[in-house]
CSV table of C-alpha atoms in Angstrom, one decimal:
chain,number,residue,atom,x,y,z
X,8,MET,CA,-18.0,32.2,-157.3
X,9,ILE,CA,-21.7,32.5,-158.1
X,10,LEU,CA,-23.2,34.4,-155.2
X,11,PRO,CA,-26.8,35.2,-154.1
X,12,PRO,CA,-29.1,36.6,-155.2
X,13,ALA,CA,-28.1,34.9,-158.5
X,14,ALA,CA,-30.6,32.3,-160.0
X,15,VAL,CA,-29.8,28.6,-159.8
X,16,GLY,CA,-31.7,25.8,-161.4
X,17,VAL,CA,-32.3,22.1,-161.0
X,18,LEU,CA,-33.6,19.5,-163.5
X,19,GLY,CA,-36.0,17.3,-161.6
X,20,GLY,CA,-38.8,18.1,-159.2
X,21,GLY,CA,-38.7,15.3,-156.7
X,22,GLN,CA,-37.6,15.3,-153.1
X,23,LEU,CA,-34.0,15.6,-154.0
X,24,GLY,CA,-34.7,18.7,-156.1
X,25,MET,CA,-36.9,20.0,-153.3
X,26,TYR,CA,-34.2,19.9,-150.7
X,27,PHE,CA,-31.7,21.5,-153.2
X,28,VAL,CA,-34.3,24.3,-153.7
X,29,ARG,CA,-34.7,24.7,-150.0
X,30,ALA,CA,-30.9,25.0,-149.5
X,31,ALA,CA,-30.6,27.5,-152.3
X,32,ARG,CA,-33.5,29.7,-151.0
X,33,ASP,CA,-32.0,29.6,-147.5
X,34,LEU,CA,-28.8,31.1,-148.8
X,35,GLY,CA,-30.7,33.7,-150.8
X,36,TYR,CA,-30.6,32.4,-154.3
X,37,GLU,CA,-33.4,32.6,-156.8
X,38,THR,CA,-34.6,29.1,-157.8
X,39,TRP,CA,-35.8,27.5,-161.0
X,40,VAL,CA,-37.0,23.9,-161.5
X,41,LEU,CA,-37.6,22.1,-164.8
X,42,ASP,CA,-39.9,19.1,-164.4
X,43,PRO,CA,-42.9,17.8,-166.3
X,44,GLY,CA,-45.0,17.3,-163.2
X,45,GLU,CA,-47.2,20.2,-162.3
X,46,GLY,CA,-47.4,19.3,-158.6
X,47,SER,CA,-43.8,18.2,-158.1
X,48,PRO,CA,-42.4,18.7,-154.6
X,49,ALA,CA,-39.5,20.9,-155.9
X,50,GLY,CA,-41.7,22.9,-158.4
X,51,ARG,CA,-44.1,23.8,-155.7
X,52,ILE,CA,-41.6,25.7,-153.6
X,53,ALA,CA,-39.3,27.1,-156.3
X,54,ASP,CA,-39.6,30.7,-157.5
X,55,HIS,CA,-40.1,29.4,-161.0
X,56,HIS,CA,-41.3,26.0,-162.2
X,57,LEU,CA,-41.0,25.2,-165.9
X,58,VAL,CA,-43.5,22.4,-166.6
X,59,ALA,CA,-41.8,20.7,-169.5
X,60,ALA,CA,-40.0,17.6,-170.6
X,61,TYR,CA,-36.3,17.4,-169.9
X,62,ASP,CA,-35.4,17.5,-173.6
X,63,ASP,CA,-37.7,20.5,-174.3
X,64,ARG,CA,-35.2,22.9,-176.0
X,65,GLU,CA,-37.3,26.0,-175.5
X,66,ALA,CA,-37.6,25.3,-171.8
X,67,LEU,CA,-33.9,24.5,-171.5
X,68,ASP,CA,-33.1,27.7,-173.3
X,69,ARG,CA,-35.3,29.7,-170.9
X,70,MET,CA,-33.6,28.1,-167.9
X,71,GLY,CA,-30.2,28.6,-169.3
X,72,ARG,CA,-30.8,32.3,-169.9
X,73,ALA,CA,-32.2,32.8,-166.4
X,74,CYS,CA,-29.8,30.8,-164.3
X,75,ALA,CA,-26.2,31.4,-163.5
X,76,ALA,CA,-25.8,27.6,-162.8
X,77,VAL,CA,-27.9,24.5,-163.2
X,78,THR,CA,-27.7,21.0,-161.6
X,79,THR,CA,-29.7,17.8,-161.7
X,80,GLU,CA,-31.5,15.8,-159.0
X,81,PHE,CA,-31.2,12.4,-160.7
X,82,GLU,CA,-29.2,10.6,-163.3
X,83,ASN,CA,-31.9,9.8,-165.8
X,84,VAL,CA,-32.2,13.3,-167.2
X,85,PRO,CA,-31.0,13.2,-170.8
X,86,ALA,CA,-27.3,13.9,-170.9
X,87,ASP,CA,-27.8,15.8,-174.1
X,88,ALA,CA,-30.0,18.3,-172.1
X,89,LEU,CA,-27.0,19.0,-169.9
X,90,ASP,CA,-24.8,19.5,-172.9
X,91,HIS,CA,-27.4,22.0,-174.3
X,92,LEU,CA,-27.4,23.9,-171.1
X,93,ALA,CA,-23.6,23.9,-170.8
X,94,ALA,CA,-23.4,26.0,-173.9
X,95,VAL,CA,-25.0,28.9,-172.1
X,96,THR,CA,-24.5,28.5,-168.4
X,97,VAL,CA,-22.6,26.6,-165.7
X,98,VAL,CA,-23.7,23.0,-165.4
X,99,ALA,CA,-22.6,20.6,-162.6
X,100,PRO,CA,-22.4,17.7,-162.7
X,101,GLY,CA,-21.4,17.6,-166.4
X,102,SER,CA,-22.9,15.2,-168.9
X,103,GLY,CA,-19.8,13.0,-168.8
X,104,SER,CA,-20.4,12.0,-165.2
X,105,VAL,CA,-24.1,11.6,-165.8
X,106,ARG,CA,-23.6,9.4,-168.9
X,107,VAL,CA,-21.5,7.0,-166.9
X,108,CYS,CA,-24.0,6.7,-164.0
X,109,GLN,CA,-27.2,6.5,-166.0
X,110,ASP,CA,-26.1,3.3,-167.8
X,111,ARG,CA,-25.0,0.2,-165.9
X,112,ILE,CA,-22.9,-1.1,-168.8
X,113,ALA,CA,-21.0,2.2,-169.0
X,114,GLU,CA,-20.8,2.3,-165.2
X,115,LYS,CA,-19.4,-1.2,-164.8
X,116,THR,CA,-17.0,-0.6,-167.7
X,117,PHE,CA,-15.8,2.6,-166.1
X,118,LEU,CA,-15.1,0.8,-162.8
X,119,ARG,CA,-13.2,-1.9,-164.6
X,120,ASP,CA,-11.2,0.4,-166.7
X,121,HIS,CA,-10.2,2.5,-163.7
X,122,GLY,CA,-9.2,-0.4,-161.5
X,123,LEU,CA,-12.0,0.3,-159.0
X,124,ALA,CA,-13.1,-2.9,-157.2
X,125,HIS,CA,-16.6,-4.2,-158.3
X,126,ALA,CA,-18.6,-7.4,-158.6
X,127,PRO,CA,-17.8,-9.7,-161.5
X,128,PHE,CA,-20.1,-9.0,-164.4
X,129,ALA,CA,-20.8,-9.5,-168.1
X,130,VAL,CA,-22.8,-7.5,-170.6
X,131,VAL,CA,-26.0,-9.1,-171.9
X,132,GLU,CA,-27.3,-7.5,-175.0
X,133,GLY,CA,-29.6,-10.3,-176.1
X,134,GLY,CA,-29.1,-13.6,-177.9
X,135,GLU,CA,-25.9,-14.5,-176.0
X,136,ASP,CA,-24.9,-18.1,-175.6
X,137,ALA,CA,-25.5,-18.3,-171.8
X,138,ALA,CA,-23.2,-21.3,-171.6
X,139,ALA,CA,-20.3,-19.1,-172.9
X,140,LEU,CA,-20.6,-16.7,-170.0
X,141,PRO,CA,-18.2,-17.1,-167.1
X,142,GLU,CA,-19.3,-19.8,-164.8
X,143,GLU,CA,-18.5,-17.6,-161.8
X,144,LEU,CA,-21.5,-15.3,-162.7
X,145,PHE,CA,-24.0,-18.0,-161.7
X,146,PRO,CA,-26.1,-17.6,-159.6
X,147,GLY,CA,-26.4,-14.0,-160.6
X,148,ILE,CA,-28.6,-11.0,-160.9
X,149,LEU,CA,-29.6,-9.6,-164.2
X,150,LYS,CA,-30.0,-5.8,-164.2
X,151,SER,CA,-31.3,-3.6,-166.9
X,152,ALA,CA,-28.7,-1.1,-168.2
X,153,ARG,CA,-30.9,1.9,-167.9
X,154,LEU,CA,-33.8,3.2,-165.8
X,155,GLY,CA,-33.6,0.5,-163.1
X,156,TYR,CA,-33.8,1.6,-159.5
X,157,ASP,CA,-35.2,0.4,-156.1
X,158,GLY,CA,-35.0,-3.2,-157.3
X,159,ARG,CA,-36.9,-2.5,-160.6
X,160,GLY,CA,-35.5,-3.9,-163.8
X,161,GLN,CA,-33.8,-6.9,-162.0
X,162,ALA,CA,-34.2,-10.6,-162.2
X,163,SER,CA,-32.4,-13.5,-160.5
X,164,VAL,CA,-30.6,-16.0,-162.6
X,165,ALA,CA,-29.7,-19.3,-160.9
X,166,THR,CA,-28.2,-21.1,-163.8
X,167,PRO,CA,-27.3,-20.4,-167.5
X,168,ASP,CA,-30.5,-22.1,-168.5
X,169,ASP,CA,-32.5,-19.3,-166.7
X,170,LEU,CA,-30.8,-16.4,-168.5
X,171,ALA,CA,-33.2,-16.2,-171.5
X,172,ALA,CA,-36.3,-16.2,-169.2
X,173,ALA,CA,-34.8,-13.6,-166.9
X,174,HIS,CA,-33.8,-11.4,-169.9
X,175,ALA,CA,-37.4,-11.6,-171.2
X,176,GLU,CA,-38.7,-10.7,-167.7
X,177,ILE,CA,-36.8,-7.4,-167.7
X,178,GLY,CA,-38.1,-6.6,-171.2
X,179,GLY,CA,-35.2,-7.9,-173.3
X,180,VAL,CA,-33.3,-4.7,-172.9
X,181,PRO,CA,-29.5,-4.4,-172.7
X,182,ALA,CA,-28.3,-5.5,-169.2
X,183,VAL,CA,-25.5,-6.6,-167.1
X,184,LEU,CA,-25.3,-10.0,-165.3
X,185,GLU,CA,-23.6,-9.6,-161.9
X,186,GLN,CA,-22.4,-12.4,-159.7
X,187,ARG,CA,-24.7,-12.8,-156.6
X,188,LEU,CA,-22.5,-12.1,-153.6
X,189,ALA,CA,-22.7,-13.0,-150.0
X,190,LEU,CA,-22.7,-9.6,-148.3
X,191,ASP,CA,-21.4,-8.7,-144.8
X,192,THR,CA,-23.2,-5.4,-145.1
X,193,GLU,CA,-23.8,-2.5,-147.4
X,194,LEU,CA,-22.3,1.0,-147.0
X,195,SER,CA,-22.5,4.3,-148.9
X,196,VAL,CA,-20.4,7.3,-149.0
X,197,VAL,CA,-21.8,10.7,-149.9
X,198,LEU,CA,-19.2,13.4,-150.8
X,199,ALA,CA,-19.0,16.7,-152.6
X,200,ARG,CA,-16.3,17.7,-155.0
X,201,ASP,CA,-15.8,21.3,-156.2
X,202,PRO,CA,-14.6,22.6,-159.6
X,203,ASP,CA,-10.9,22.7,-158.4
X,204,GLY,CA,-11.0,19.0,-157.2
X,205,ALA,CA,-11.3,19.7,-153.5
X,206,MET,CA,-13.5,17.1,-151.7
X,207,GLU,CA,-15.4,16.8,-148.4
X,208,ALA,CA,-16.9,13.5,-147.5
X,209,PHE,CA,-19.6,12.7,-145.0
X,210,ALA,CA,-19.0,9.7,-142.7
X,211,PRO,CA,-19.9,6.3,-144.3
X,212,VAL,CA,-23.5,5.2,-143.8
X,213,GLU,CA,-24.6,1.6,-143.1
X,214,ASN,CA,-27.7,0.6,-145.1
X,215,ARG,CA,-30.3,-2.1,-145.0
X,216,HIS,CA,-32.7,-2.8,-147.8
X,217,THR,CA,-36.1,-4.5,-148.2
X,218,ALA,CA,-37.2,-5.8,-151.6
X,219,GLY,CA,-34.4,-3.8,-153.2
X,220,ILE,CA,-35.5,-0.5,-151.6
X,221,LEU,CA,-33.5,1.3,-149.0
X,222,ASP,CA,-35.2,0.8,-145.6
X,223,THR,CA,-32.7,2.1,-143.0
X,224,SER,CA,-29.5,4.1,-142.9
X,225,THR,CA,-27.4,4.3,-139.8
X,226,VAL,CA,-24.7,6.9,-138.9
X,227,PRO,CA,-22.1,6.1,-137.9
X,228,ALA,CA,-21.8,2.8,-139.8
X,229,ARG,CA,-21.2,-0.1,-137.5
X,230,VAL,CA,-18.0,-1.3,-139.1
X,231,PRO,CA,-14.4,-0.9,-138.1
X,232,ALA,CA,-12.8,2.6,-138.5
X,233,ALA,CA,-10.2,1.2,-140.9
X,234,LEU,CA,-13.0,0.0,-143.2
X,235,GLN,CA,-14.8,3.3,-143.0
X,236,ASP,CA,-11.5,5.1,-144.0
X,237,GLU,CA,-11.1,2.6,-146.9
X,238,ALA,CA,-14.7,3.2,-148.1
X,239,THR,CA,-14.2,7.0,-148.0
X,240,ASP,CA,-10.9,6.7,-150.0
X,241,LEU,CA,-12.6,4.5,-152.6
X,242,ALA,CA,-15.4,7.0,-153.0
X,243,ARG,CA,-12.9,9.8,-153.5
X,244,ARG,CA,-11.2,7.7,-156.2
X,245,VAL,CA,-14.5,7.3,-158.0
X,246,ALA,CA,-15.2,11.0,-157.9
X,247,GLU,CA,-11.7,11.9,-159.1
X,248,ALA,CA,-11.9,9.4,-162.0
X,249,LEU,CA,-15.2,10.8,-163.0
X,250,GLY,CA,-14.1,14.4,-162.8
X,251,HIS,CA,-17.4,14.9,-161.0
X,252,VAL,CA,-18.4,18.3,-159.7
X,253,GLY,CA,-21.2,18.3,-157.1
X,254,THR,CA,-22.6,15.8,-154.6
X,255,LEU,CA,-21.9,12.2,-155.3
X,256,GLY,CA,-23.3,9.0,-153.7
X,257,VAL,CA,-21.2,5.8,-153.9
X,258,GLU,CA,-22.9,2.5,-152.9
X,259,LEU,CA,-20.6,-0.2,-151.6
X,260,PHE,CA,-20.8,-3.9,-150.8
X,261,VAL,CA,-18.7,-5.4,-148.0
X,262,CYS,CA,-17.9,-9.0,-148.9
X,263,ASP,CA,-15.6,-11.0,-146.6
X,264,GLY,CA,-14.2,-7.6,-145.4
X,265,ARG,CA,-13.5,-6.4,-148.9
X,266,LEU,CA,-15.1,-3.3,-150.4
X,267,LEU,CA,-16.7,-3.4,-153.9
X,268,VAL,CA,-18.4,-0.5,-155.7
X,269,ASN,CA,-22.1,-1.4,-156.4
X,270,GLU,CA,-23.5,1.8,-158.0
X,271,ILE,CA,-22.7,5.5,-158.4
X,272,ALA,CA,-25.3,8.3,-158.1
X,273,PRO,CA,-24.1,11.6,-159.6
X,274,ARG,CA,-26.3,13.6,-157.2
X,275,PRO,CA,-27.5,13.6,-153.5
X,276,HIS,CA,-28.4,10.1,-152.3
X,277,ASN,CA,-31.3,8.7,-150.3
X,278,SER,CA,-28.8,7.4,-147.7
X,279,GLY,CA,-27.5,10.9,-147.3
X,280,HIS,CA,-30.8,12.2,-145.8
X,281,PRO,CA,-29.5,11.9,-142.2
X,282,THR,CA,-27.2,14.8,-143.0
X,283,LEU,CA,-30.2,17.1,-142.9
X,284,ASP,CA,-30.4,16.5,-139.1
X,285,CYS,CA,-27.1,15.1,-137.8
X,286,CYS,CA,-24.5,17.2,-139.5
X,287,ALA,CA,-23.5,20.9,-139.5
X,288,VAL,CA,-24.1,21.0,-143.3
X,289,ASP,CA,-26.2,18.7,-145.4
X,290,GLN,CA,-25.6,17.0,-148.7
X,291,PHE,CA,-27.9,19.5,-150.5
X,292,GLU,CA,-26.1,22.6,-149.3
X,293,GLN,CA,-22.8,20.9,-150.4
X,294,GLN,CA,-24.4,20.3,-153.8
X,295,LEU,CA,-25.2,24.0,-154.0
X,296,ARG,CA,-21.7,25.0,-152.8
X,297,ALA,CA,-20.0,22.8,-155.3
X,298,LEU,CA,-22.2,24.1,-158.2
X,299,CYS,CA,-21.6,27.7,-157.3
X,300,GLY,CA,-17.9,27.4,-156.5
X,301,LEU,CA,-18.4,28.3,-152.8
X,302,PRO,CA,-16.0,26.7,-150.3
X,303,LEU,CA,-17.2,23.3,-149.2
X,304,ALA,CA,-18.3,23.1,-145.6
X,305,ASP,CA,-17.2,20.8,-142.8
X,306,PRO,CA,-19.4,17.7,-143.1
X,307,SER,CA,-18.7,16.4,-139.6
X,308,ALA,CA,-21.6,14.8,-137.7
X,309,HIS,CA,-22.7,16.3,-134.4
X,310,SER,CA,-25.1,13.4,-133.5
X,311,ALA,CA,-25.6,9.7,-134.2
X,312,ALA,CA,-28.7,9.0,-136.4
X,313,VAL,CA,-30.9,6.3,-137.9
X,314,MET,CA,-33.1,7.1,-140.9
X,315,VAL,CA,-36.1,5.1,-141.8
X,316,ASN,CA,-37.7,5.5,-145.3
X,317,LEU,CA,-41.5,5.9,-145.3
X,318,LEU,CA,-43.0,4.3,-148.4
X,319,GLY,CA,-46.4,4.6,-149.8
X,320,ASP,CA,-47.4,1.2,-148.4
X,321,LEU,CA,-47.6,2.8,-145.0
X,322,TRP,CA,-50.6,4.9,-146.1
X,323,LEU,CA,-52.5,2.0,-147.7
X,324,ASP,CA,-54.7,-0.3,-145.6
X,325,GLU,CA,-56.6,-2.9,-147.6
X,326,GLY,CA,-57.1,-0.6,-150.5
X,327,ARG,CA,-58.0,2.4,-148.3
X,328,VAL,CA,-55.7,5.4,-147.8
X,329,ARG,CA,-55.1,6.4,-144.2
X,330,GLU,CA,-52.8,8.9,-142.6
X,331,PRO,CA,-50.2,7.3,-140.3
X,332,ASP,CA,-50.1,8.2,-136.6
X,333,TRP,CA,-47.7,11.1,-136.8
X,334,ALA,CA,-48.5,12.2,-133.3
X,335,ALA,CA,-47.2,8.9,-131.9
X,336,LEU,CA,-44.1,9.1,-134.1
X,337,LEU,CA,-43.3,12.7,-133.2
X,338,ALA,CA,-43.5,11.8,-129.5
X,339,VAL,CA,-40.3,9.7,-129.9
X,340,PRO,CA,-37.4,11.7,-128.5
X,341,GLY,CA,-35.1,12.9,-131.3
X,342,ALA,CA,-37.5,12.0,-134.1
X,343,ARG,CA,-37.4,14.4,-137.1
X,344,LEU,CA,-40.2,13.8,-139.6
X,345,HIS,CA,-39.8,14.7,-143.3
X,346,LEU,CA,-42.7,14.4,-145.7
X,347,TYR,CA,-42.2,15.2,-149.4
X,348,GLY,CA,-45.6,16.5,-150.2
X,349,LYS,CA,-46.3,13.9,-152.9
X,350,ALA,CA,-50.0,13.8,-153.9
X,351,GLU,CA,-50.5,10.1,-154.2
X,352,ALA,CA,-49.3,7.2,-152.0
X,353,ARG,CA,-48.3,4.1,-154.0
X,354,PRO,CA,-46.6,0.9,-153.0
X,355,GLY,CA,-42.8,1.3,-152.9
X,356,ARG,CA,-43.0,5.1,-153.5
X,357,LYS,CA,-40.8,7.2,-151.2
X,358,MET,CA,-43.2,9.5,-149.5
X,359,GLY,CA,-40.9,10.7,-146.7
X,360,HIS,CA,-38.5,9.6,-144.0
X,361,VAL,CA,-38.0,9.9,-140.3
X,362,THR,CA,-34.5,10.4,-138.8
X,363,VAL,CA,-33.9,9.8,-135.1
X,364,VAL,CA,-30.9,11.7,-133.7
X,365,ALA,CA,-29.3,11.1,-130.4
X,366,PRO,CA,-25.9,11.6,-128.7
X,367,GLU,CA,-25.0,7.9,-128.9
X,368,PRO,CA,-25.7,5.3,-131.6
X,369,GLU,CA,-27.5,2.9,-129.3
X,370,ALA,CA,-30.0,5.6,-128.3
X,371,ALA,CA,-30.6,6.5,-132.0
X,372,ALA,CA,-31.2,2.8,-132.8
X,373,ASP,CA,-33.6,2.4,-129.9
X,374,GLY,CA,-35.5,5.6,-131.0
X,375,ALA,CA,-35.7,4.4,-134.6
X,376,ALA,CA,-37.3,1.1,-133.4
X,377,ARG,CA,-39.8,3.1,-131.3
X,378,ALA,CA,-40.6,5.3,-134.4
X,379,ARG,CA,-41.2,2.2,-136.5
X,380,ARG,CA,-43.6,0.8,-133.9
X,381,ALA,CA,-45.4,4.1,-133.6
X,382,VAL,CA,-46.5,4.0,-137.3
X,383,GLY,CA,-46.9,0.3,-137.6
X,384,LEU,CA,-43.8,-0.5,-139.5
X,385,PRO,CA,-42.2,-4.0,-139.0
X,386,PRO,CA,-38.8,-4.2,-137.3
X,387,ALA,CA,-35.8,-3.1,-139.3
X,388,PRO,CA,-34.3,-5.8,-141.6
X,389,GLY,CA,-31.4,-7.6,-139.9
């Protein structure tokens, strides 16, 4: 075990890194952040902030010497940086898990090779004969292999004749073409796995998106208990196959009652934010516990919860920046406001979230609807 007051580090200075730093500081660890942004949310609250690129060997060496263990807040950190750090300190998750999750071609191939249910897909490198692709993939969604998130790097493809234009729209980069599916709903499972393979999973979360960006997460998910158990088992199988150590988010589609893995996040997940308020332990403390070899905590929920993402659009009014009516929002019973401290509000940028907790799911849903109205958000997507 790596015990406080040892130093722990995180690659990435966004809100996920910020909550990891908070969890580590609460338990008495010294904290380090490596992130190129001087005003990053995590860097501002850490004991030490290395303002450097993720592949800066000098900065990596300094972090490796100082920290007993290092993790990452997102999958797009160079996997080679994790390998470099692993030569001198404990690193979790390892580069193998991150390499799979940071490239959709690798991710879909991993799911296929391990018999994990997923949407039909084909690799599109460029110059393919669209007519030779499986007919079942149309209509489909073309997704860039790397650096695509929150709906970015994606284009709809109605017929084979549309493939070339769609590929040009996403920059002509390597991609996967996935069959467009009729979804019953979307779920996610966030779990933690320790170095010995022990796992603890939070209850499955039901998610709603707007324009490809997560809008609302509901705990407990409004699906049958048997389907929740199946989702948890599928997420555990993913973690085991990856050999993942740390917190893991697994996004799932429900299609005609059948579960399919959509994407894997080798770190805490946006849909896991309700754990900050509705569980005895949150996803970030579990990340820390797994990294340091501490016993994983009981992830049971003590309340129902609905989380609503607060995007930069909320601050923007006809080109002017305005502060939302936090007084009205905080007057909603059970509302817990989380602002990330980002300096600039931009459309689609995650600036914070509000979670409404209540003893019963109906009360949490009613409170979330009131919170949306309080700050002028439209009703939740159906």
